[in-house]
XYZ file of C-alpha atoms in Angstrom:
162
model
C -43.566 185.532 57.140
C -45.158 188.487 55.216
C -47.942 186.213 53.968
C -48.674 185.065 57.473
C -48.739 188.675 58.747
C -51.055 189.697 55.900
C -53.470 186.819 56.549
C -53.515 187.549 60.288
C -54.220 191.243 59.587
C -57.103 190.396 57.229
C -58.480 187.965 59.823
C -58.435 190.615 62.520
C -60.083 193.240 60.291
C -62.739 190.728 59.197
C -63.633 189.960 62.780
C -63.959 193.620 63.610
C -66.396 194.336 60.778
C -68.625 191.365 61.782
C -68.615 192.633 65.363
C -69.713 196.173 64.333
C -72.490 194.789 62.171
C -73.724 192.683 65.015
C -73.698 195.547 67.460
C -75.742 197.709 65.044
C -78.304 194.895 64.634
C -78.479 194.437 68.389
C -79.247 198.104 68.868
C -82.258 198.015 66.487
C -85.517 196.979 68.146
C -88.717 196.199 66.197
C -91.802 197.753 67.712
C -94.859 195.454 67.681
C -97.750 196.794 65.658
C -100.541 195.596 67.957
C -101.950 198.281 70.244
C -101.544 196.347 73.502
C -97.853 195.526 72.872
C -97.055 198.996 71.451
C -98.260 200.844 74.613
C -94.876 200.204 76.251
C -93.012 202.062 73.428
C -92.706 205.854 73.003
C -94.219 205.921 69.511
C -96.972 204.211 67.535
C -97.440 203.890 63.764
C -100.403 203.317 61.499
C -101.326 203.423 57.831
C -104.719 204.363 56.537
C -105.898 203.244 53.070
C -109.334 203.023 51.449
C -110.954 199.540 51.537
C -111.671 199.684 47.760
C -110.452 201.539 44.704
C -110.810 201.173 40.983
C -108.049 200.115 38.551
C -106.019 203.157 37.468
C -107.780 205.237 40.132
C -105.421 207.398 42.160
C -105.811 207.136 45.937
C -103.914 208.433 48.944
C -102.179 206.355 51.709
C -101.775 208.190 55.016
C -98.977 206.968 57.289
C -98.780 208.249 60.912
C -96.250 208.216 63.676
C -97.604 209.281 67.065
C -95.686 210.282 70.186
C -97.316 208.140 72.893
C -94.870 209.303 75.599
C -95.627 211.890 78.212
C -92.884 214.085 76.974
C -91.461 215.726 73.889
C -89.258 213.319 71.861
C -86.290 214.047 69.633
C -85.939 211.554 66.778
C -83.876 211.019 63.695
C -85.764 209.822 60.592
C -85.592 209.775 56.854
C -87.422 212.146 54.551
C -90.134 211.222 54.064
C -90.423 209.446 57.453
C -92.048 206.300 55.916
C -91.468 203.969 53.028
C -94.427 201.906 51.718
C -94.577 198.200 51.027
C -97.272 196.883 48.652
C -97.858 193.159 48.434
C -100.060 191.099 46.096
C -102.476 188.418 47.194
C -99.655 185.855 47.508
C -97.702 188.135 49.925
C -95.078 188.941 47.292
C -93.836 192.523 47.483
C -94.747 194.102 44.147
C -93.590 197.646 44.879
C -91.609 199.420 47.585
C -91.842 203.150 47.666
C -88.617 204.331 49.326
C -87.251 207.360 51.122
C -84.928 209.839 49.438
C -83.077 211.324 52.471
C -81.916 210.028 55.896
C -80.627 211.686 59.038
C -83.368 214.286 59.542
C -83.578 215.334 63.249
C -86.979 216.470 64.414
C -88.936 216.846 67.594
C -92.421 215.500 68.262
C -94.433 217.137 71.033
C -96.270 215.101 73.606
C -99.199 213.241 71.833
C -98.347 214.872 68.515
C -98.976 212.946 65.267
C -96.901 213.277 62.078
C -98.974 212.335 59.051
C -97.537 211.699 55.601
C -99.550 211.302 52.481
C -98.563 209.325 49.405
C -100.577 208.849 46.180
C -100.611 205.569 44.348
C -102.491 203.832 41.487
C -102.959 200.116 40.846
C -102.832 198.876 37.263
C -104.430 195.423 37.881
C -107.469 194.281 39.841
C -107.021 192.142 42.913
C -106.595 192.172 46.677
C -103.397 193.838 47.937
C -101.883 194.565 51.261
C -100.179 197.901 52.127
C -97.972 198.696 55.092
C -95.700 201.574 55.951
C -92.316 201.135 57.586
C -89.720 203.419 59.108
C -86.554 203.384 61.151
C -86.142 206.023 63.809
C -83.418 206.927 66.240
C -84.775 208.054 69.581
C -82.506 210.484 71.456
C -82.410 210.616 75.237
C -81.487 213.540 77.436
C -78.328 211.805 78.594
C -76.936 211.803 75.051
C -77.706 208.153 74.309
C -79.991 206.994 71.528
C -81.809 203.829 70.541
C -82.864 202.730 67.020
C -86.367 201.361 66.438
C -87.639 199.636 63.282
C -91.335 200.069 62.946
C -93.870 198.651 60.488
C -97.589 199.246 60.537
C -100.151 196.510 60.427
C -100.868 195.386 56.870
C -104.081 196.872 55.530
C -106.100 195.152 52.740
C -107.279 197.020 49.700
C -109.563 195.613 47.026
C -108.828 196.891 43.494
C -111.782 196.404 41.142
C -112.452 196.938 37.443
C -114.292 200.209 36.829
């Protein structure tokens, strides 16, 4: 009888954890990166990189999140706001530059843009793609919030021998 009770308890607990993971995934919404589709969302993201750099030449990536709403927004982000994904010519991720802190609450005024800069250097020539991604929680005045996962369009960068 004790074995049956233990198995039943584990079954119930297992079902609850799956349910909570599903509900978190259902709350996250990916914002499209195209301009036309993104107009219906309260924020827009972009990454700016040079078209060409030399091998071992340091360059700066600028990632932006813009409040496109007609009101001030309160959001929860990481610090820094973005993490960067660098892919080689086959689409394989060769480096992900991650965030160090999460749960930072900040406000973005109407039409304000938050810009983050990150330096990087390629060791090998080739064509690479860079994107910036973030996850934000958008807080509403009624106390509710919604989680958005955002990734910029991938930008190509040509790395050449000096």
